[in-house]
The first five atom37 places (N, CA, C, CB, O) and aatype in JSON, in Angstrom:
{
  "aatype": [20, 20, 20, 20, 20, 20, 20, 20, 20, 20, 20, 20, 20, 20, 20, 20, 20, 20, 20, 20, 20, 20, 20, 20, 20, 20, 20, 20, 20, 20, 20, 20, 20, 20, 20, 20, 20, 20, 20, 20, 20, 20, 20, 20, 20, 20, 20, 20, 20, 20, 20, 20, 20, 20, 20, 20, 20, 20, 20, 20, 20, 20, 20, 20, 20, 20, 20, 20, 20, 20, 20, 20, 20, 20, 20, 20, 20, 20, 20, 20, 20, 20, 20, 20, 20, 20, 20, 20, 20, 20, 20, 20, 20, 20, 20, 20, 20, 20, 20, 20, 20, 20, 20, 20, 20, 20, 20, 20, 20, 20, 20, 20, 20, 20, 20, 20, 20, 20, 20, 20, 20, 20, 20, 20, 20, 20, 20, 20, 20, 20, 20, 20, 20],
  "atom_mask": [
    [1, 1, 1, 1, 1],
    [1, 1, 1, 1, 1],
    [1, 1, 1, 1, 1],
    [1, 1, 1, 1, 1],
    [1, 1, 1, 1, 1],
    [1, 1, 1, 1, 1],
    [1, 1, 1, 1, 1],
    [1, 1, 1, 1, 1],
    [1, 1, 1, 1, 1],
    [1, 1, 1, 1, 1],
    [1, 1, 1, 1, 1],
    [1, 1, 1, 1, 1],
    [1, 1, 1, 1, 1],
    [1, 1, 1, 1, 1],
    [1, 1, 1, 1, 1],
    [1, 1, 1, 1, 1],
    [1, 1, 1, 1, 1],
    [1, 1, 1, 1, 1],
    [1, 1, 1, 1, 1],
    [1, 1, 1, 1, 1],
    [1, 1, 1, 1, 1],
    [1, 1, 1, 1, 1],
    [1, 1, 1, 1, 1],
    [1, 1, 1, 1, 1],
    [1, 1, 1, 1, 1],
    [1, 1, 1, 1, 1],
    [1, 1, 1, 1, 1],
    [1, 1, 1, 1, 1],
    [1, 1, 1, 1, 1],
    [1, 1, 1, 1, 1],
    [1, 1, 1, 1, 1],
    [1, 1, 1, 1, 1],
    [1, 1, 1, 1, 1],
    [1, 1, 1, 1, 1],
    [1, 1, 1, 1, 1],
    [1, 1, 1, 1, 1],
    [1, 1, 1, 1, 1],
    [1, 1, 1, 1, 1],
    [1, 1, 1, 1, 1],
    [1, 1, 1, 1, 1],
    [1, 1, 1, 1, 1],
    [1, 1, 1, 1, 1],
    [1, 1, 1, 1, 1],
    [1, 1, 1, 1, 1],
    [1, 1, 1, 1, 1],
    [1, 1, 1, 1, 1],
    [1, 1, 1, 1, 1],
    [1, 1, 1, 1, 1],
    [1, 1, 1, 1, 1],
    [1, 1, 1, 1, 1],
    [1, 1, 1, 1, 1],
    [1, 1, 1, 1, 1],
    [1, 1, 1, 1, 1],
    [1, 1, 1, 1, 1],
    [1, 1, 1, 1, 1],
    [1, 1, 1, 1, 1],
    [1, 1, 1, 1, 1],
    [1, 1, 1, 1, 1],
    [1, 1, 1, 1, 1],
    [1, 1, 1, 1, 1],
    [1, 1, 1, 1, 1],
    [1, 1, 1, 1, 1],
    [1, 1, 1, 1, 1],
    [1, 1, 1, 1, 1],
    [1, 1, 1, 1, 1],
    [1, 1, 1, 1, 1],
    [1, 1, 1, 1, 1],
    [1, 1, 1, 1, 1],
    [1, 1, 1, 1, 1],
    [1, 1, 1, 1, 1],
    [1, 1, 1, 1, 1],
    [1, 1, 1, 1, 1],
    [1, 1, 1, 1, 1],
    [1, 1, 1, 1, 1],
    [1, 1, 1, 1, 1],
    [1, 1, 1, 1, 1],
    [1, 1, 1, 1, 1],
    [1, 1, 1, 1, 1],
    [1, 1, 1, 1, 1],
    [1, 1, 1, 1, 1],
    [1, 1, 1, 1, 1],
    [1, 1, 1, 1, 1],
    [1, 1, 1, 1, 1],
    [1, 1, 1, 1, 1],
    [1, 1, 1, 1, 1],
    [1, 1, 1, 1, 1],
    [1, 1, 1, 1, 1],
    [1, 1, 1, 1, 1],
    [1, 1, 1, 1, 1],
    [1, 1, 1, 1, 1],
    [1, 1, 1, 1, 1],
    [1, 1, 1, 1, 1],
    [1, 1, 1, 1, 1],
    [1, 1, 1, 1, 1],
    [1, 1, 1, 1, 1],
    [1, 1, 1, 1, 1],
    [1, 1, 1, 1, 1],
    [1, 1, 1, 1, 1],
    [1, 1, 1, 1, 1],
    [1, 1, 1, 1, 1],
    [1, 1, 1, 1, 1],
    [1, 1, 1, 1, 1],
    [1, 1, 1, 1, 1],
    [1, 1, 1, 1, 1],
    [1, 1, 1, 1, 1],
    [1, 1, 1, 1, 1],
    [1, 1, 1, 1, 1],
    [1, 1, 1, 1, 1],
    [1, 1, 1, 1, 1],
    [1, 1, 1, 1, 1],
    [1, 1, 1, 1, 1],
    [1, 1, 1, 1, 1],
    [1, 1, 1, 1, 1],
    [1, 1, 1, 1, 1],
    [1, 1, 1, 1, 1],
    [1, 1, 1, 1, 1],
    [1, 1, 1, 1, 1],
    [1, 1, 1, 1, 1],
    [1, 1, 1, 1, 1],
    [1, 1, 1, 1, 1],
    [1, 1, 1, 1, 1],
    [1, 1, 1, 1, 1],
    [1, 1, 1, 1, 1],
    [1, 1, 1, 1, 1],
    [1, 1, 1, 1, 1],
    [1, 1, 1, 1, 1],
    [1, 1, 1, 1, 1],
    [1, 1, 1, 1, 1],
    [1, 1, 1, 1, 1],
    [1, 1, 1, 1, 1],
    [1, 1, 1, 1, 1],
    [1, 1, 1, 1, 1],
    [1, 1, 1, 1, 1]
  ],
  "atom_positions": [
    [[-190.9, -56.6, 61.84], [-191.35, -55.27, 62.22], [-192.81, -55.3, 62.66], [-191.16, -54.3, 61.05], [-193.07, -55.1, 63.85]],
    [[-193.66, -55.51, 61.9], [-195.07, -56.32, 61.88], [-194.86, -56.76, 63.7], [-195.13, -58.04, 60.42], [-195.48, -55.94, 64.39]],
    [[-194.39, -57.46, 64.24], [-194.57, -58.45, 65.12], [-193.73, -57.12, 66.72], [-193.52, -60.33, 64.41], [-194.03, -57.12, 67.91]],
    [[-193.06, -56.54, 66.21], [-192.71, -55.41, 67.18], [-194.15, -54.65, 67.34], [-191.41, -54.33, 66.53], [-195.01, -54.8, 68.21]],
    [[-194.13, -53.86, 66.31], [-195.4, -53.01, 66.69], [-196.43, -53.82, 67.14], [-195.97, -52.19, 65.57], [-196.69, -53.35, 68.24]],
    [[-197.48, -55.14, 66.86], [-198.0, -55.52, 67.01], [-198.18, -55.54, 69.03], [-197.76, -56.32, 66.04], [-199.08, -55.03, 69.7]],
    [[-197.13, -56.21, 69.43], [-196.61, -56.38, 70.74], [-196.84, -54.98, 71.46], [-195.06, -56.84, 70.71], [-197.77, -54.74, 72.23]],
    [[-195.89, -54.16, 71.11], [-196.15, -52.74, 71.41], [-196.85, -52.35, 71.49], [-195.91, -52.03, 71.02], [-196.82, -51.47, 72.35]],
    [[-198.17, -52.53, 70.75], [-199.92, -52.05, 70.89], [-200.27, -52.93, 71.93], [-201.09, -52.33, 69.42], [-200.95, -52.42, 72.81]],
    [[-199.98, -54.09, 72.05], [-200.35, -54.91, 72.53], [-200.06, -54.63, 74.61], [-199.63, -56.06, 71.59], [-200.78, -55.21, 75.41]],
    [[-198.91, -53.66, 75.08], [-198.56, -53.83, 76.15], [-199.06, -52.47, 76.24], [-197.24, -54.34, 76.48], [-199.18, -52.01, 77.38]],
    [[-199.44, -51.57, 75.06], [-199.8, -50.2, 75.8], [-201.17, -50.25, 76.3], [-199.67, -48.9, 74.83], [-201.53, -49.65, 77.31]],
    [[-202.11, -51.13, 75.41], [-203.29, -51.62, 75.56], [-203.61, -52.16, 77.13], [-203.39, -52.66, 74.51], [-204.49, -51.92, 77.96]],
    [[-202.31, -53.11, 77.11], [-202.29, -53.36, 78.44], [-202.28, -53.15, 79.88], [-201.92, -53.61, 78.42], [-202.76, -53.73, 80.86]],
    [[-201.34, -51.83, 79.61], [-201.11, -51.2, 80.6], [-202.42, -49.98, 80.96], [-199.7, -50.7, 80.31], [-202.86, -49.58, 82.04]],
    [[-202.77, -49.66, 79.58], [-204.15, -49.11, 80.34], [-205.32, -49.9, 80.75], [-204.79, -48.19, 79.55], [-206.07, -49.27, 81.49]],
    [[-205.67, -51.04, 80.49], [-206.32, -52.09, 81.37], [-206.08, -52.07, 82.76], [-205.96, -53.34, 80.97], [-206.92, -52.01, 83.65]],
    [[-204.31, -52.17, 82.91], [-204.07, -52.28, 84.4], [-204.55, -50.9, 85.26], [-202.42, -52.55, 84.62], [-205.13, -50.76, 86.33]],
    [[-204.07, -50.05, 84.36], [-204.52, -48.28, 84.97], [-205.95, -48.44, 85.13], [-204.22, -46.72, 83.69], [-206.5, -47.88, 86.08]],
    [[-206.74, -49.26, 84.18], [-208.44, -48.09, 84.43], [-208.6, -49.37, 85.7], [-210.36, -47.97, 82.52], [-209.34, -49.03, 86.62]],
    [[-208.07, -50.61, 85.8], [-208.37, -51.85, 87.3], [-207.9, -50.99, 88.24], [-207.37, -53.58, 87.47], [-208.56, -51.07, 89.28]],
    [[-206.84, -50.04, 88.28], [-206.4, -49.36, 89.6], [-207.28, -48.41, 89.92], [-205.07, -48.73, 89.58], [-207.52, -48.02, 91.06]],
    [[-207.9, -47.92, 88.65], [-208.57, -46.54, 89.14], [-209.9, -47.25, 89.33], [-208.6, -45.07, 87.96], [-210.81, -46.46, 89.1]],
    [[-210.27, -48.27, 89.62], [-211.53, -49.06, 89.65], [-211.57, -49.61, 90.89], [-211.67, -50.12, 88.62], [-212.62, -49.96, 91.44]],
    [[-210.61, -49.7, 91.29], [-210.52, -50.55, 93.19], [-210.15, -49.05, 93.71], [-208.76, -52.24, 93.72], [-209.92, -48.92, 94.91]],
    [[-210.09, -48.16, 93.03], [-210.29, -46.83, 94.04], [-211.33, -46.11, 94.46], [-209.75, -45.89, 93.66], [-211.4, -45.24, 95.33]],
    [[-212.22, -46.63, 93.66], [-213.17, -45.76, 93.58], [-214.38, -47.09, 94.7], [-213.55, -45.23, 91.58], [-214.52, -48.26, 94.33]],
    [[-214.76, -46.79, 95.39], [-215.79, -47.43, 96.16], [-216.96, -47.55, 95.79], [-215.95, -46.97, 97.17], [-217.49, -48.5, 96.38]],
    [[-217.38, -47.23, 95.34], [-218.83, -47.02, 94.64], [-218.41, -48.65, 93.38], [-219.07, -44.78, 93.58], [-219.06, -49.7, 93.34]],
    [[-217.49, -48.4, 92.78], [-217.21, -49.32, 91.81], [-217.11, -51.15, 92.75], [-215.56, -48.65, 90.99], [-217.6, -52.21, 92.38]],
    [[-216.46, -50.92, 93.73], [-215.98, -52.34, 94.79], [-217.24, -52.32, 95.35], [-214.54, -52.23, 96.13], [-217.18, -53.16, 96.25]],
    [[-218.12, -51.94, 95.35], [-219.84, -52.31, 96.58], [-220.34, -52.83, 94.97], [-221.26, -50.27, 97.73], [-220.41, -54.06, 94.92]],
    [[-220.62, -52.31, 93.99], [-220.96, -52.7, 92.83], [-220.27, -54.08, 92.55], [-220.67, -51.66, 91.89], [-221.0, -55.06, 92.48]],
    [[-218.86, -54.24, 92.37], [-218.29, -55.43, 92.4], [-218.95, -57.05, 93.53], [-216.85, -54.84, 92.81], [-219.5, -58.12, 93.29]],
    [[-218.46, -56.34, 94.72], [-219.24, -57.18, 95.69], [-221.16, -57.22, 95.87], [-218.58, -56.63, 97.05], [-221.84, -57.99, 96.56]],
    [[-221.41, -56.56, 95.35], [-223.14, -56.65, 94.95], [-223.51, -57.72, 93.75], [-223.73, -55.0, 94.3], [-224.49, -58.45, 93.86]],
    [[-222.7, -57.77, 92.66], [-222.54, -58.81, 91.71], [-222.33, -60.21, 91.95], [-221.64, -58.52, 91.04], [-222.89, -61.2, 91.48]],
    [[-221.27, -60.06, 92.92], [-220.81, -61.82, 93.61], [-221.43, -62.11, 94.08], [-219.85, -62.28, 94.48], [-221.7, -63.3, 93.93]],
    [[-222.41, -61.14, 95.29], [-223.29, -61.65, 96.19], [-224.61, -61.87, 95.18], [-223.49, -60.6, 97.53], [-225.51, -62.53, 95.71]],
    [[-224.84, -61.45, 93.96], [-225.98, -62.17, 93.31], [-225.49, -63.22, 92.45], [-226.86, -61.26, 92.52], [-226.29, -63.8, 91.72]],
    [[-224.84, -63.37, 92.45], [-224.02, -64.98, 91.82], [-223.94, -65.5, 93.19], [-222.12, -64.92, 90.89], [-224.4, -66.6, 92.86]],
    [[-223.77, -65.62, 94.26], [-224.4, -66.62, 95.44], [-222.97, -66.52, 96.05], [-225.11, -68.44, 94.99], [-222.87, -67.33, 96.97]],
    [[-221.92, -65.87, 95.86], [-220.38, -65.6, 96.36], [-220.67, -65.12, 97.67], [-219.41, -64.46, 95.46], [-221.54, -64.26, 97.53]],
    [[-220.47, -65.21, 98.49], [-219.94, -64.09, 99.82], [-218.45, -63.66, 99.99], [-220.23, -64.79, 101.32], [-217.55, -64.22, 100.6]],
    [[-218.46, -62.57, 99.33], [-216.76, -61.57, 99.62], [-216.62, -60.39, 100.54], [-216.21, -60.75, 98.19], [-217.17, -59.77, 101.46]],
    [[-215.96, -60.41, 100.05], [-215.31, -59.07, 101.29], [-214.4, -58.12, 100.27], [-213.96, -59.86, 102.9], [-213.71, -58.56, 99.35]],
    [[-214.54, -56.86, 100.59], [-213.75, -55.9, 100.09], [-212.91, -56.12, 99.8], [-213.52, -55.12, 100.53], [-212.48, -55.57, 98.8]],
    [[-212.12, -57.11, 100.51], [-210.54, -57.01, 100.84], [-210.4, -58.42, 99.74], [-209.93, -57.23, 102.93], [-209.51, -58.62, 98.91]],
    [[-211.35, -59.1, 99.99], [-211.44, -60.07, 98.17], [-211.16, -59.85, 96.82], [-212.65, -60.38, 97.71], [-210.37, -60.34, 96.01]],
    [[-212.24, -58.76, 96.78], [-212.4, -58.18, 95.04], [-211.36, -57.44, 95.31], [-213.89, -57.23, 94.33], [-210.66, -57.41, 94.3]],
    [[-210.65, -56.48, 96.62], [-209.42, -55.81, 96.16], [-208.27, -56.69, 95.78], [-208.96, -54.9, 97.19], [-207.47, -56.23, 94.97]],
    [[-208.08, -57.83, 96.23], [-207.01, -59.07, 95.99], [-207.39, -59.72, 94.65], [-207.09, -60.31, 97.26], [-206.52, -60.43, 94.14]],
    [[-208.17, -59.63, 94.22], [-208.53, -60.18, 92.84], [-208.39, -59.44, 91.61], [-209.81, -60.51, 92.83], [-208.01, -59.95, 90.56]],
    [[-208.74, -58.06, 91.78], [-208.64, -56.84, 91.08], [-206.91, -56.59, 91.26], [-209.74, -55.57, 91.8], [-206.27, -56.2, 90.28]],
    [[-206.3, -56.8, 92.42], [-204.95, -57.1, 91.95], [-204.29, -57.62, 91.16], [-204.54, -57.43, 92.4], [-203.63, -57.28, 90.17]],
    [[-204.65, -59.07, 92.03], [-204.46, -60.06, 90.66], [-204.27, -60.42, 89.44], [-204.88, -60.41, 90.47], [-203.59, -61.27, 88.85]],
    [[-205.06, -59.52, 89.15], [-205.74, -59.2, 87.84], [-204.76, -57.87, 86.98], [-207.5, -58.65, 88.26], [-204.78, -57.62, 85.77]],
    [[-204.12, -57.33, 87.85], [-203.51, -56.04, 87.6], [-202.2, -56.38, 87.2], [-203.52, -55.07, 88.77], [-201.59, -55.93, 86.24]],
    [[-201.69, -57.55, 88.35], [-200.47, -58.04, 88.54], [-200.0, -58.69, 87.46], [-200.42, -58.8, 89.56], [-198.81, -58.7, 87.12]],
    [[-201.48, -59.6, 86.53], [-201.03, -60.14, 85.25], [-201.11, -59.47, 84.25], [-201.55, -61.13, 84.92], [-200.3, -59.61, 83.33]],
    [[-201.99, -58.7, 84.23], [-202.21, -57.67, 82.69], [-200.86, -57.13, 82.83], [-203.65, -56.19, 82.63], [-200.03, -57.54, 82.02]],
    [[-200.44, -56.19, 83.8], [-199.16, -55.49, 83.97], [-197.75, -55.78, 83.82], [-199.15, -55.19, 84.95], [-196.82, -55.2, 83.26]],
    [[-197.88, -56.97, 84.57], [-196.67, -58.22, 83.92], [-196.27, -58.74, 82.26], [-197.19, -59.67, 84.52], [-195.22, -58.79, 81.63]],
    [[-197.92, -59.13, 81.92], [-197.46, -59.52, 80.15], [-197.58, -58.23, 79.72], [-198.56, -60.7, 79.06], [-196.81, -58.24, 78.77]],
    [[-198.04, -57.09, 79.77], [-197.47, -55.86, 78.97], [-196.08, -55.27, 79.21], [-198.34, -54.75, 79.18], [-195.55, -54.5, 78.41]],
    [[-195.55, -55.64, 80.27], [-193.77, -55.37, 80.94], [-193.02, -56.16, 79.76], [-193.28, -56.3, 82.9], [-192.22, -55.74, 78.91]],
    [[-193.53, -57.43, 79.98], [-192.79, -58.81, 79.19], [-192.96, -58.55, 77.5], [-193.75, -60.54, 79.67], [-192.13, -58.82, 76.62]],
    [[-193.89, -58.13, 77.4], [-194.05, -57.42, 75.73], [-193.36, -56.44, 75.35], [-195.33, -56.84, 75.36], [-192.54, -56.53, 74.44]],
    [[-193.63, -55.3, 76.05], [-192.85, -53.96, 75.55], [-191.92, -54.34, 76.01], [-193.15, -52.51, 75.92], [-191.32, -53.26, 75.98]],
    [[-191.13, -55.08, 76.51], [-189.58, -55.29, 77.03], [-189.11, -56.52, 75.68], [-189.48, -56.1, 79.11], [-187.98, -56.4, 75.19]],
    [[-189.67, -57.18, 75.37], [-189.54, -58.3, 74.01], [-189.46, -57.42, 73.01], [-190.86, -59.43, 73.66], [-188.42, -57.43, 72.36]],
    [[-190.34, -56.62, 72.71], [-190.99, -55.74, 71.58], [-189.31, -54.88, 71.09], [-192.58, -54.42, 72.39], [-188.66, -54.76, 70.05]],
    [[-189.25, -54.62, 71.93], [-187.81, -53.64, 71.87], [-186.53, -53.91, 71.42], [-187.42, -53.26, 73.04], [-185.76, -53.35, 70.64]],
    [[-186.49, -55.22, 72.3], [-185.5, -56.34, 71.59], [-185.38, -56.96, 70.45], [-185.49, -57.25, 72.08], [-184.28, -57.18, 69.95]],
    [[-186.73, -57.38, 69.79], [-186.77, -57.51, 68.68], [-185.44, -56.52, 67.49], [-188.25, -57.21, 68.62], [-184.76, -56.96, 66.56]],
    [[-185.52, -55.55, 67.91], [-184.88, -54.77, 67.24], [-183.48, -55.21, 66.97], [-184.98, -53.66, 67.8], [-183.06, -54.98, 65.83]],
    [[-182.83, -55.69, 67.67], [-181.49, -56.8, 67.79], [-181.97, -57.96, 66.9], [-181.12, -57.46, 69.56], [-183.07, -58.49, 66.71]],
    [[-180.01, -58.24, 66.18], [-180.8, -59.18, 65.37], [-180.32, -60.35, 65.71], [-180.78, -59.0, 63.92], [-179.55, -60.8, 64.86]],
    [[-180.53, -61.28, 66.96], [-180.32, -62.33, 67.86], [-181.25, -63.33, 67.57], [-180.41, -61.93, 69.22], [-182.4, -62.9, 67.48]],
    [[-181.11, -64.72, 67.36], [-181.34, -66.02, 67.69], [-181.93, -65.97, 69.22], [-179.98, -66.87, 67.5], [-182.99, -66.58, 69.27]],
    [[-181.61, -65.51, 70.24], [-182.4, -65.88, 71.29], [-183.09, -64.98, 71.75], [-181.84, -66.36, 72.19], [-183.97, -65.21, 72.58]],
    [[-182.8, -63.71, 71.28], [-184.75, -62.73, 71.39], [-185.53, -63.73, 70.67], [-185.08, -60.77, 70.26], [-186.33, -64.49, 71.2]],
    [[-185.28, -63.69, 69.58], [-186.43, -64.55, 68.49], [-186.92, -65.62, 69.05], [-185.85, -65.15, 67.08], [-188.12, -65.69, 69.33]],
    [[-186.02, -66.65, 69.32], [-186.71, -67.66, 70.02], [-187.19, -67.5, 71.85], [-185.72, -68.85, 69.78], [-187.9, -68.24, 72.53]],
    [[-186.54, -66.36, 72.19], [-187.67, -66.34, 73.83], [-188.67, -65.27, 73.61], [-186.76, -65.81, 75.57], [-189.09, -64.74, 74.64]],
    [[-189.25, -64.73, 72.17], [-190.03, -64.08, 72.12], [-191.3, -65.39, 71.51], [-189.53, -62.76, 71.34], [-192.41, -65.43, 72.03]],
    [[-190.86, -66.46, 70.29], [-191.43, -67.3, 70.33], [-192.35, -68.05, 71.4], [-190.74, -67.71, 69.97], [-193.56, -68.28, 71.49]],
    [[-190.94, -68.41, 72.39], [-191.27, -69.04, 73.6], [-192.32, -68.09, 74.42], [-189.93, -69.32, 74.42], [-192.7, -68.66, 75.44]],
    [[-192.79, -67.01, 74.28], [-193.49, -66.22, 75.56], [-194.82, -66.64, 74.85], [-193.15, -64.28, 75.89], [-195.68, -67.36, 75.34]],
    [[-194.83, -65.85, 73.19], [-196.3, -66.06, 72.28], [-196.94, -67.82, 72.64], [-195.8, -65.87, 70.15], [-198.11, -68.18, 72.72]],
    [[-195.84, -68.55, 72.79], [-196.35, -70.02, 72.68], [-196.73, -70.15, 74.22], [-195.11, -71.26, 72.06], [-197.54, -71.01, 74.54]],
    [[-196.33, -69.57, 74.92], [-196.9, -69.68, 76.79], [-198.26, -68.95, 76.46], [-195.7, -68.55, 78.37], [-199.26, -69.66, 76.59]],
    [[-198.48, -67.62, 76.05], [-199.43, -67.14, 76.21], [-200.61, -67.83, 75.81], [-199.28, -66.15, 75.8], [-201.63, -67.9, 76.51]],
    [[-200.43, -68.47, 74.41], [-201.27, -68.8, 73.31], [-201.8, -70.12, 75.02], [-200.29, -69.44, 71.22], [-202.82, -70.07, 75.71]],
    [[-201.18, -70.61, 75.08], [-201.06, -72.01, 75.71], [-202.1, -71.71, 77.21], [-199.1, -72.48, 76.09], [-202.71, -72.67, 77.68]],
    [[-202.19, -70.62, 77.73], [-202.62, -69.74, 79.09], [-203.47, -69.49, 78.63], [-201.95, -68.58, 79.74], [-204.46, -69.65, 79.33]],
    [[-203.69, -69.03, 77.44], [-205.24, -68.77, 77.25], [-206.17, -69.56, 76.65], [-205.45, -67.75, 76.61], [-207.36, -69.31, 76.46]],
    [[-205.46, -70.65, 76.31], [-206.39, -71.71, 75.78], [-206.67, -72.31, 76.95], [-205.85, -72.7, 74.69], [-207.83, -72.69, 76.84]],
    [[-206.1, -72.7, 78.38], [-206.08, -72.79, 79.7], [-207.58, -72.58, 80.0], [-205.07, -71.81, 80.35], [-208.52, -73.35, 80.18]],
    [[-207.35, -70.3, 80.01], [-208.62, -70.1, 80.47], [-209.83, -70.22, 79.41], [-208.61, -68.82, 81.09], [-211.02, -70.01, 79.65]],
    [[-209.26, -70.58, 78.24], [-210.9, -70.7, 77.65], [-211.83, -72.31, 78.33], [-210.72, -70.87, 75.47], [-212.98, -72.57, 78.69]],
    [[-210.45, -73.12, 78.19], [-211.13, -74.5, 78.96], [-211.9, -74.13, 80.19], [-209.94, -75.63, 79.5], [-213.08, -74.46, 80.3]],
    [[-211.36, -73.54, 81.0], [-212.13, -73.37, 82.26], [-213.44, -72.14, 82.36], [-210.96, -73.02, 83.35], [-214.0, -71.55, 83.29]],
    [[-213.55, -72.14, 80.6], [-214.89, -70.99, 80.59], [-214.73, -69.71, 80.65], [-215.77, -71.07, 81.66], [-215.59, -68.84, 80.82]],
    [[-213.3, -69.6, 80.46], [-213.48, -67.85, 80.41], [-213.42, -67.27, 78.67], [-211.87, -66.99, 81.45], [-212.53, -66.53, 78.25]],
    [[-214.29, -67.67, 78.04], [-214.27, -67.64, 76.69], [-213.99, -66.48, 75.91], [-215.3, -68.05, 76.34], [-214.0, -66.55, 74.68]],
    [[-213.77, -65.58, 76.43], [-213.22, -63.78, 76.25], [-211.58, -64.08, 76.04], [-213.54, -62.5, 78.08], [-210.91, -63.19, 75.51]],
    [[-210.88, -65.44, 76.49], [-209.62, -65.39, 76.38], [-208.96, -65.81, 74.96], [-209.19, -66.14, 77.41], [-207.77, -65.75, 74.63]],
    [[-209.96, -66.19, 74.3], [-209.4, -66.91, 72.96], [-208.83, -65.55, 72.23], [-210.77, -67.84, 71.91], [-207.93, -65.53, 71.38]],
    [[-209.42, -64.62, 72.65], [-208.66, -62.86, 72.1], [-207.04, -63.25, 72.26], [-209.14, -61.07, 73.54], [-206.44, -63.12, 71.2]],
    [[-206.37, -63.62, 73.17], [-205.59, -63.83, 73.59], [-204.7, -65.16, 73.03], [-206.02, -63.7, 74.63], [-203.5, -65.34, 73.23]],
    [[-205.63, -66.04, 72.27], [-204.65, -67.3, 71.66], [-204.73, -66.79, 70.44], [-205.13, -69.03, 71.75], [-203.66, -66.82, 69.83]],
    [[-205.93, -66.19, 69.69], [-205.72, -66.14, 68.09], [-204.22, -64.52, 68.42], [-207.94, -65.54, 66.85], [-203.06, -64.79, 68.08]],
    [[-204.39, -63.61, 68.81], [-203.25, -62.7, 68.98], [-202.23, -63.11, 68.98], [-203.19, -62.07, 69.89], [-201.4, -62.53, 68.28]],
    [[-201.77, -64.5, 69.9], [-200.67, -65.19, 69.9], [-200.19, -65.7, 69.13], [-200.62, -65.79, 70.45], [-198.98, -65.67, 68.91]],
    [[-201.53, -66.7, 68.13], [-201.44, -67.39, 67.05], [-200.77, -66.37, 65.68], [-202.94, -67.98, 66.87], [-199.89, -66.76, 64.91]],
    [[-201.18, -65.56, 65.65], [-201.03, -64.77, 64.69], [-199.43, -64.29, 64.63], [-202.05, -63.68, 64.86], [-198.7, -64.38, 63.65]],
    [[-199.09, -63.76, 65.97], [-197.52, -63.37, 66.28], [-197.11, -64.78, 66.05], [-197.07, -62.67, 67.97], [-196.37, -64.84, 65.06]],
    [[-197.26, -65.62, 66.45], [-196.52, -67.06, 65.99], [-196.79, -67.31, 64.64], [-197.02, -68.4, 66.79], [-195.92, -68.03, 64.16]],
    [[-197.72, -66.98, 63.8], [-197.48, -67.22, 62.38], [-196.8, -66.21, 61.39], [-198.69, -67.5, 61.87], [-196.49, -66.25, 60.2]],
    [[-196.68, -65.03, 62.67], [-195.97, -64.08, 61.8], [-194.0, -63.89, 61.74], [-196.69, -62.67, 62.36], [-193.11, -63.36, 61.07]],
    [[-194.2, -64.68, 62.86], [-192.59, -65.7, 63.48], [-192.5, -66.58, 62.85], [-192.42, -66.42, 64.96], [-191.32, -66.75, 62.56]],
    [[-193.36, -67.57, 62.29], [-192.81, -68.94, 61.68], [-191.63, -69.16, 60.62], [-193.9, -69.54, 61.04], [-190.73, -70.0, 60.5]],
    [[-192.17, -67.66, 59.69], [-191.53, -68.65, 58.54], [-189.92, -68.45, 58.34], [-192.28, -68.31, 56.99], [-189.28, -67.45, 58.68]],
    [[-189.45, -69.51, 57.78], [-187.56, -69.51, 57.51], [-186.69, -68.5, 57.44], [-187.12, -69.98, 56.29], [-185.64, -68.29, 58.04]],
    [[-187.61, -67.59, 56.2], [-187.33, -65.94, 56.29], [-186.82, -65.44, 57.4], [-188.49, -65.12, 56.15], [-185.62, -65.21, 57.51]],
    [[-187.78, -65.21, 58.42], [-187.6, -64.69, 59.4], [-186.58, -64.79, 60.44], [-188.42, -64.8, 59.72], [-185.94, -63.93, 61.03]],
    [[-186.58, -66.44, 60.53], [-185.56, -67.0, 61.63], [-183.98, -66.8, 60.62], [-186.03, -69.04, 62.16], [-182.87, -67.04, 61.08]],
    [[-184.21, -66.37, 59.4], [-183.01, -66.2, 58.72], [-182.26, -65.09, 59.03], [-183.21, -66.19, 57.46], [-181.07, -64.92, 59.33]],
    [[-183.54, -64.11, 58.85], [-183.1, -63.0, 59.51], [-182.35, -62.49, 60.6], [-183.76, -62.65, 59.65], [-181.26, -61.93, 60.7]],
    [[-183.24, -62.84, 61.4], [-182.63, -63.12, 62.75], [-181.42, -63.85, 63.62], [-183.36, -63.52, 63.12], [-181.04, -63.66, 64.78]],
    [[-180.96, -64.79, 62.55], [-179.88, -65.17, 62.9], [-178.82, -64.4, 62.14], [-179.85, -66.49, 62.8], [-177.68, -64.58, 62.57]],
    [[-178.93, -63.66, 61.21], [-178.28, -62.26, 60.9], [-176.83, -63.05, 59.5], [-177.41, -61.31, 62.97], [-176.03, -62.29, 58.95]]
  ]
}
């Protein structure tokens, strides 16, 4: 139960991330600010950059909160293979964000201990007992 709700906070959270990035590439004042930043980090972009990136960016937050609240729900079934492709997603994520912490985006480890935690809250025998009903 723990590991439903958890998820569930976890994709609503998400999805307003993706909402306030949409309402952020709308607003122009916010994208000259964006591209004023790159260009003092030594970048040369274009509008049409930070809008493809700010996608990007939308496309994944929006995606793993789909893939959560769509897991999250399932949980509720008491199946062997929710359990283990809900396993399998926490262990991609955990794995993606240890990814971007290597490459310096050090804000992502939010993202492996969260995982870590849903995977330790999945581990034990109990659980998979459960679940196989």
């Amino acid at each position: 139960m723990a590991v439903r709700v958890l998820m569930i906070i976890a994709a609503v959270i998400g999805f307003l991330i993706a909402a306030f990035c949409v309402f952020l590439i709308s607003v122009p004042e916010a994208v000259e600010g964006m591209k004023a930043s790159a260009r003092g980090q030594g970048y040369a972009v274009s509008e049409g950059a930070i809008t493809g990136i700010v996608g990007a960016v939308i496309g994944v937050v929006a995606g793993y909160s789909l893939i959560s609240l769509v897991l999250a729900l399932l949980l509720g079934r008491r199946s062997l293979g929710v359990y283990w492709t809900v396993m399998a997603f926490q262990i991609l994520i955990a794995l993606f964000g240890l990814l971007l912490v290597v490459g310096g985006g050090y804000g992502s480890i939010v993202f492996v201990l969260f995982a870590a935690l849903l995977i330790g809250l999945l581990s034990p025998r109990s659980v998979r007992d459960y679940y196989r009903g």
